[in-house]
Coordinates of C-alpha atoms in Angstrom, one line a residue:
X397 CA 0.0 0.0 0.0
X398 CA 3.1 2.1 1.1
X399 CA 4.4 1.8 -2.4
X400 CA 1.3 2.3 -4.1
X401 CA 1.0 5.6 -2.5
X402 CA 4.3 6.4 -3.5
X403 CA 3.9 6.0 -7.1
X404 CA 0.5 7.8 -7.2
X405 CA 2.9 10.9 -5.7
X406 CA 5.6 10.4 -8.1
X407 CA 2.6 10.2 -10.7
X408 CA 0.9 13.1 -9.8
X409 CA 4.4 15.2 -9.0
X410 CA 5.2 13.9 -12.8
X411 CA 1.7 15.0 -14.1
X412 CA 2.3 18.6 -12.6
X413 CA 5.9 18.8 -14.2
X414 CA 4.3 18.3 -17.0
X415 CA 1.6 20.8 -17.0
X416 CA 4.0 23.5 -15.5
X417 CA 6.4 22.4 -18.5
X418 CA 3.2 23.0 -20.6
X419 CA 1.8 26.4 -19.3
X420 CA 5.4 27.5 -19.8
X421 CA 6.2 26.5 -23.4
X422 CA 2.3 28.0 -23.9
X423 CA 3.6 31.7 -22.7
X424 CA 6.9 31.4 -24.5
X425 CA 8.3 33.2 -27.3
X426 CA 8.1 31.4 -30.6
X427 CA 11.4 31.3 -32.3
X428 CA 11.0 32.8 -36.1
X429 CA 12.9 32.1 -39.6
X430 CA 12.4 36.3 -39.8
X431 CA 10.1 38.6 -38.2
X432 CA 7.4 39.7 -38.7
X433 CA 6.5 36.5 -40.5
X434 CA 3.6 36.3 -42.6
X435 CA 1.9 32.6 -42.8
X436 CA -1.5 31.6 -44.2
X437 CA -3.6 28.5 -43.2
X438 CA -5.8 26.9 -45.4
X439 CA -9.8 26.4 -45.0
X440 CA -10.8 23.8 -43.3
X441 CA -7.6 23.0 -41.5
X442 CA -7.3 21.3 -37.9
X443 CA -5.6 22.8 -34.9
X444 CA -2.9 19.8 -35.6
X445 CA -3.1 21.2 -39.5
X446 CA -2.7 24.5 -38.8
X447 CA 0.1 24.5 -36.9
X448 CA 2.3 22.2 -39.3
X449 CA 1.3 24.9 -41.8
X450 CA 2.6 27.3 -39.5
X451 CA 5.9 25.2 -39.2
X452 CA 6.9 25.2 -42.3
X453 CA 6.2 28.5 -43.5
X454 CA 9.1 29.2 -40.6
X455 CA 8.1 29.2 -37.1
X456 CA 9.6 27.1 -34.4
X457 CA 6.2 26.0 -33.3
X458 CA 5.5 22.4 -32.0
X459 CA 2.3 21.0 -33.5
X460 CA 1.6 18.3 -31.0
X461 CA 1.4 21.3 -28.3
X462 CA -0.5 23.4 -30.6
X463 CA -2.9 21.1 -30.8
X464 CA -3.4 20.0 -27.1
X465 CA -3.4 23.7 -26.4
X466 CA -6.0 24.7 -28.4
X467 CA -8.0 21.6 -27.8
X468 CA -8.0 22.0 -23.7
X469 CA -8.4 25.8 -23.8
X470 CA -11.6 25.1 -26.2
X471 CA -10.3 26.9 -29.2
X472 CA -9.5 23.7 -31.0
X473 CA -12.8 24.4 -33.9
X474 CA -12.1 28.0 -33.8
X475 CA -9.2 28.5 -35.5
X476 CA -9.9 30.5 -38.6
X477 CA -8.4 30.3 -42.1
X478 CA -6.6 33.5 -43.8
X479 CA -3.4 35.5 -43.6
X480 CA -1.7 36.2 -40.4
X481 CA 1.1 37.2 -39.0
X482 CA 4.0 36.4 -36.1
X483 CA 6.0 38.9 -34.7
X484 CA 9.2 38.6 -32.3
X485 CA 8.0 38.1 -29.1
X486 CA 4.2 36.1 -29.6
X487 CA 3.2 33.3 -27.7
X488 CA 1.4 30.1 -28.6
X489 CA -1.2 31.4 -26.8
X490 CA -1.1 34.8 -28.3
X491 CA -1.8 33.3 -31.5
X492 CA -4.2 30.4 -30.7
X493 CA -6.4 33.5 -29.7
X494 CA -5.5 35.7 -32.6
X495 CA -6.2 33.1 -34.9
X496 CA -9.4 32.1 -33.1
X497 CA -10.5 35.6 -33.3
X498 CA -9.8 35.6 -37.1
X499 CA -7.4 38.3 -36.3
X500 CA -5.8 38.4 -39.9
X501 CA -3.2 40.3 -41.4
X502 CA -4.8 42.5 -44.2
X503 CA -3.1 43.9 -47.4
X504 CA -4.7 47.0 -49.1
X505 CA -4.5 48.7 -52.7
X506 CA -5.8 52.1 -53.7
X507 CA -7.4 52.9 -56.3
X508 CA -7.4 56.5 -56.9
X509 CA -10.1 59.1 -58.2
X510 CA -9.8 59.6 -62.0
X511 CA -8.3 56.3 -62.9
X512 CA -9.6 54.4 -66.1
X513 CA -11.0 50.8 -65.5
X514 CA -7.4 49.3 -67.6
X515 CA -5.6 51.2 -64.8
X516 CA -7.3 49.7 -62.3
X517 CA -6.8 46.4 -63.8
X518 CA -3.2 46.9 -64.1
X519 CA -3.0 48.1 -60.7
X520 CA -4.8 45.0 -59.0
X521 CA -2.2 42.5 -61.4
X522 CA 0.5 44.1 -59.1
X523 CA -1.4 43.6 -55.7
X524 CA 0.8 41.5 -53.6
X525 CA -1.2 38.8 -52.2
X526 CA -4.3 38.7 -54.7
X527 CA -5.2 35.8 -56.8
X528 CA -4.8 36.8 -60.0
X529 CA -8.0 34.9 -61.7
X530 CA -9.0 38.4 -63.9
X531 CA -5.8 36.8 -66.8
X532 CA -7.7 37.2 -69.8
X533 CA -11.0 37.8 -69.4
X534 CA -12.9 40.7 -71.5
X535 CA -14.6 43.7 -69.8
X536 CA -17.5 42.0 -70.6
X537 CA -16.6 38.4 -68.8
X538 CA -15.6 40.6 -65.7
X539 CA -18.6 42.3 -65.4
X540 CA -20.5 39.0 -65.9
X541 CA -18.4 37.7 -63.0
X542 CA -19.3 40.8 -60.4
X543 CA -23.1 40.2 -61.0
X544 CA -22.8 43.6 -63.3
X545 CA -25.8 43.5 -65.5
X546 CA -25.0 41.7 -69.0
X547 CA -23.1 44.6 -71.6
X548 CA -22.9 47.0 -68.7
X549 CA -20.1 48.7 -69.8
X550 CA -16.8 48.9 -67.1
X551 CA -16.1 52.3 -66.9
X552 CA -16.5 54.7 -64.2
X553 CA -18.7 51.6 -62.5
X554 CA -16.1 50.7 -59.1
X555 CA -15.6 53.2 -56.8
X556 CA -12.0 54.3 -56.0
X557 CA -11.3 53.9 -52.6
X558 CA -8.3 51.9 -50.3
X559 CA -9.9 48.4 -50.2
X560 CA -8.7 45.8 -47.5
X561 CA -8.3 42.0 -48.6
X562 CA -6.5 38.8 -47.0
X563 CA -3.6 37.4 -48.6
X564 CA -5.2 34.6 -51.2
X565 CA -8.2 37.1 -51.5
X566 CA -9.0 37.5 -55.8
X567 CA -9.0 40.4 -58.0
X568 CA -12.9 39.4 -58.6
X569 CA -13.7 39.9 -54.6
X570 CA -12.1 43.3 -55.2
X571 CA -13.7 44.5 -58.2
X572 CA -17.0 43.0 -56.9
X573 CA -16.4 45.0 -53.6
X574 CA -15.4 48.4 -55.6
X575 CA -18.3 47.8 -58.2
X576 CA -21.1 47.2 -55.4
X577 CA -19.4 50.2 -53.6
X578 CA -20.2 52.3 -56.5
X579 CA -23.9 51.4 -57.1
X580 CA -24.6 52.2 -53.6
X581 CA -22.8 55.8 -53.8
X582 CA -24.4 56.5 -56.8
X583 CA -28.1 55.5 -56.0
X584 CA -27.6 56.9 -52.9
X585 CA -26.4 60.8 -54.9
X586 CA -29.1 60.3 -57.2
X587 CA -31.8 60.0 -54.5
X588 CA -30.6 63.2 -53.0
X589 CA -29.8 64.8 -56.3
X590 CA -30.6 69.0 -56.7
X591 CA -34.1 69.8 -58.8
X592 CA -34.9 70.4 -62.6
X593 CA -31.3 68.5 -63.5
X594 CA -31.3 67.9 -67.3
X595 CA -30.4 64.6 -65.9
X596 CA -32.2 61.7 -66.9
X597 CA -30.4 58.2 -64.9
X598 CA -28.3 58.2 -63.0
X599 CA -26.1 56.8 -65.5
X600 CA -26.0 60.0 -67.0
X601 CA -24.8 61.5 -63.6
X602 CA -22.2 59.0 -63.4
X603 CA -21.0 60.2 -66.9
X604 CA -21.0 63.5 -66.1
X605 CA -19.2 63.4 -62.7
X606 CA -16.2 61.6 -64.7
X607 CA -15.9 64.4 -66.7
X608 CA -15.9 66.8 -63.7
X609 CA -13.4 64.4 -62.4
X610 CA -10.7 64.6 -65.2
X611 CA -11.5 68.3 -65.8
X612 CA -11.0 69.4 -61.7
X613 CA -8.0 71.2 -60.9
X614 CA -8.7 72.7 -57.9
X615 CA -11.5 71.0 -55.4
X616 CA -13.0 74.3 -54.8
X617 CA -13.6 74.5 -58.1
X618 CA -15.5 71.1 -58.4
X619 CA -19.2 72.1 -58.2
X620 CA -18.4 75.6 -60.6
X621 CA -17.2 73.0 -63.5
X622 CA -20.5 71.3 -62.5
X623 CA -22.4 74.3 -63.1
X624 CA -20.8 74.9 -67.1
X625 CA -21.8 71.6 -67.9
X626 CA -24.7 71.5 -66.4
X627 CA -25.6 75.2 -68.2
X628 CA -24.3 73.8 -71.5
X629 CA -26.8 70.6 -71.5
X630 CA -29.4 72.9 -71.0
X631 CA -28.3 75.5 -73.4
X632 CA -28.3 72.3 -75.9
X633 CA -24.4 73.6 -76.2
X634 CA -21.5 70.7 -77.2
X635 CA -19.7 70.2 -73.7
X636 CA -16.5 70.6 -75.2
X637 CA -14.3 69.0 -72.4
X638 CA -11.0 67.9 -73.4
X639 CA -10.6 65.2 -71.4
X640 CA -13.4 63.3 -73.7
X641 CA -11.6 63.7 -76.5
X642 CA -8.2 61.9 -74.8
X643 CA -10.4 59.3 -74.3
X644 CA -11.8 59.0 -77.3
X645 CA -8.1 58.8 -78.9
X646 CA -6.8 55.6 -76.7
X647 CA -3.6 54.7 -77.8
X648 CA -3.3 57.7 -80.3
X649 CA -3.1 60.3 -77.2
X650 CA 0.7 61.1 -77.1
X651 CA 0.5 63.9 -74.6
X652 CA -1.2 66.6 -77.1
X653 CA -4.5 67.4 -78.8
X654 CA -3.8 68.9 -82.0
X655 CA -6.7 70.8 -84.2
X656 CA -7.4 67.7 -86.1
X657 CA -8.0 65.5 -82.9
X658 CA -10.6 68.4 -82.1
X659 CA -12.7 67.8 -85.6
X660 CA -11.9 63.6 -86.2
X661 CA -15.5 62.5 -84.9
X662 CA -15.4 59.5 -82.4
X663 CA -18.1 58.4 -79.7
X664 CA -16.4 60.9 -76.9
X665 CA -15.5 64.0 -78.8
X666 CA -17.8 66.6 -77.6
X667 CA -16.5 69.3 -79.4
X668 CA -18.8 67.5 -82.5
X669 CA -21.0 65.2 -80.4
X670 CA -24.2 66.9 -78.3
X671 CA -24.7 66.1 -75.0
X672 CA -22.8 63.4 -73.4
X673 CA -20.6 60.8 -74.2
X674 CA -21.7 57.1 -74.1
X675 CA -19.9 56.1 -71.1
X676 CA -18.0 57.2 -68.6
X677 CA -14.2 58.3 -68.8
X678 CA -12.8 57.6 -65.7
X679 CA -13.5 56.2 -62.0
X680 CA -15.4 59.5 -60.1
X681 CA -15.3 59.9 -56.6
X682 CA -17.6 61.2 -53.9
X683 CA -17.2 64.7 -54.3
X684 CA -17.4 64.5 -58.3
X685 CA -20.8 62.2 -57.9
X686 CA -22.2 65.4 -55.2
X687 CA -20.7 68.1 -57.9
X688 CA -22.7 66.2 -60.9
X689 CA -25.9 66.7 -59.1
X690 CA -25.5 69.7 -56.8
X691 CA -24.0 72.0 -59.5
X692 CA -22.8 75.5 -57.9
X693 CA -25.6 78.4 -59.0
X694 CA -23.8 80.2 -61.2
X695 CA -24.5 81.1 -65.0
X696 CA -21.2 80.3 -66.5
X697 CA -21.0 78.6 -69.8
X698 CA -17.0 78.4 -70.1
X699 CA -13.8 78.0 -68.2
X700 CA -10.0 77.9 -68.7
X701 CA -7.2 77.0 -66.6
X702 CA -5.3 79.5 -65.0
X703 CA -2.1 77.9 -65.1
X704 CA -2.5 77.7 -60.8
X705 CA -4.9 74.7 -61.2
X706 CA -7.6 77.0 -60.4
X707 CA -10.0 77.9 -63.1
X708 CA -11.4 81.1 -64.4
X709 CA -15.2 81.2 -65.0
X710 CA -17.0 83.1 -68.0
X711 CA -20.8 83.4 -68.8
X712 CA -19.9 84.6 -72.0
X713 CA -18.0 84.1 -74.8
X714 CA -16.5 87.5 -75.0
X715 CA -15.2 87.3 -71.1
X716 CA -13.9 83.4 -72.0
X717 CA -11.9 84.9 -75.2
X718 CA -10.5 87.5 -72.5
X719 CA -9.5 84.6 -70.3
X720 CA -7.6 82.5 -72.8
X721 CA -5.7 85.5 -73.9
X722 CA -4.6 85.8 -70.5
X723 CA -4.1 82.9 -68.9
X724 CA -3.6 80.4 -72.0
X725 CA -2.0 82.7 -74.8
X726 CA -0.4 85.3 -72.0
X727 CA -1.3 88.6 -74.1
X728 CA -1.9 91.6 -71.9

């Protein structure tokens, strides 16, 4: 009896050496390959899974431990796939519960007002981290993809924005994300939108705030350059905006417009086309979207740079003639 007592002690001095030794590699440091390290786990995977994947993407982590550790401390079906990562100085239990939490490390890309949808395409190939599953898709396959409505064109239809995504995340989640970001932005302008617009969809807003987008140099000039275009689609005037016609050239832009660009007809040239262009030129943001249908109340029909990236305002043709003498041709 002596001796069985004895080895229950021995037993249950061994059984507390090993759940101090436990507790204690739990609250360690975990040794890294380089820090911070960045590791991904893959759906579906175990507590036991996990932590091999850990392993081998370079930290000293034991996945025996790992496991028991997440299993006893209840975690062991919480652990959450996506990108993470380790820094010098985390604990096994640090990450069981970042992990558990779904505490990923997130990667971002902007995607900047005035943009053209090939920009942003370009832009989202060069996203570290993204799947690249757009390859070589058409506009029209892409749009299909988002849940766009079929032949909606891709211009000016994803909002530009800073847009969060896990490592492994796809260029289709982020388009989808920026398109649906756009439609609510733009239903939501539209709803609020100014009276007696000669406005008709909102698609015709969304055209025109790309416009004011390319054509703003100076934000407190926004809802004035609003106002010309506005003034010229009710005078039944061509818009005459520049940045159309660069659009309307593609490849053929080389930096210049030159007198023939101005009269060679395409879809976007509204020095010959009335009112606006088919689509879009460019991504619009907020404040272009607000300027499109809250136009400032003024009467001008023209304006012309002033060289500061302010603009100079005309109501007629006579005081916009005076204007790009001085500012554009620099006669006194």
């Amino acid at each position: 009896m002596r001796f069985l007592r004895k080895l229950l002690l021995l037993g249950l001095i061994a059984l507390a050496l090993a759940a101090g030794a436990f507790v204690w590699w739990a609250n360690q440091p975990i040794a890294l390959r380089e820090s911070p390290l960045d590791f991904s786990v893959r759906p579906g995977s175990s507590a036991l899974s996990a932590a091999q994947q850990i392993r081998a993407q370079g930290a000293d982590l034991q996945p025996r431990l790992f496991y028991w550790l997440a299993r006893l401390s209840g975690r062991g079906t919480e652990i959450k796939a996506g990108s993470y990562e380790i820094s010098t100085g985390m604990t096994p239990w640090v990450l069981l519960e970042r992990m558990a939490r779904g505490d990923q490390t997130l990667l971002s890309v902007t995607i900047p007002e005035g943009w053209t949808f090939e920009q942003m395409l370009q832009s989202l190939a060069k996203a570290p981290g993204l799947q690249h599953d757009v390859g070589d898709l058409t506009p029209e396959q892409i749009m299909q993809r988002i849940g766009a409505p079929a032949q909606a064109p891709p211009e000016g239809e994803f909002f530009p924005d800073t847009y969060l995504y896990a490592r492994g995340s796809s260029e289709l989640d982020v388009l989808r994300r920026a398109y649906q970001a756009m439609q609510k932005r733009l239903a939501a302008a539209w709803a609020q939108r100014a009276p007696d617009l000669p406005l008709k969809t909102p698609q015709q807003a969304l055209i025109l705030a790309s416009i004011i987008e390319k054509e703003t140099g100076k934000p407190s000039d926004r809802e004035k350059i609003a106002a010309v275009f506005i003034n010229r689609l009710r005078a039944g005037m061509p818009l005459q905006s520049d940045p159309t016609v660069i659009y309307g050239m593609g490849a053929r832009y080389n930096g210049n417009i030159t007198k023939r660009d101005l009269q060679t007809l395409t879809p976007y040239n509204t020095y010959i086309i009335n009112g606006l262009p088919p689509t879009p030129i460019a991504l619009p943001g907020e404040a272009s979207l607000q300027a499109a249908l809250h136009p400032a109340p003024i009467k001008a029909l023209y304006f012309v740079a002033r060289g500061n990236g302010a603009s100079q305002f005309s109501d007629t043709l006579a005081q916009h003639n005076a204007a790009v003498a001085r500012y554009i041709l620099k006669t006194p």
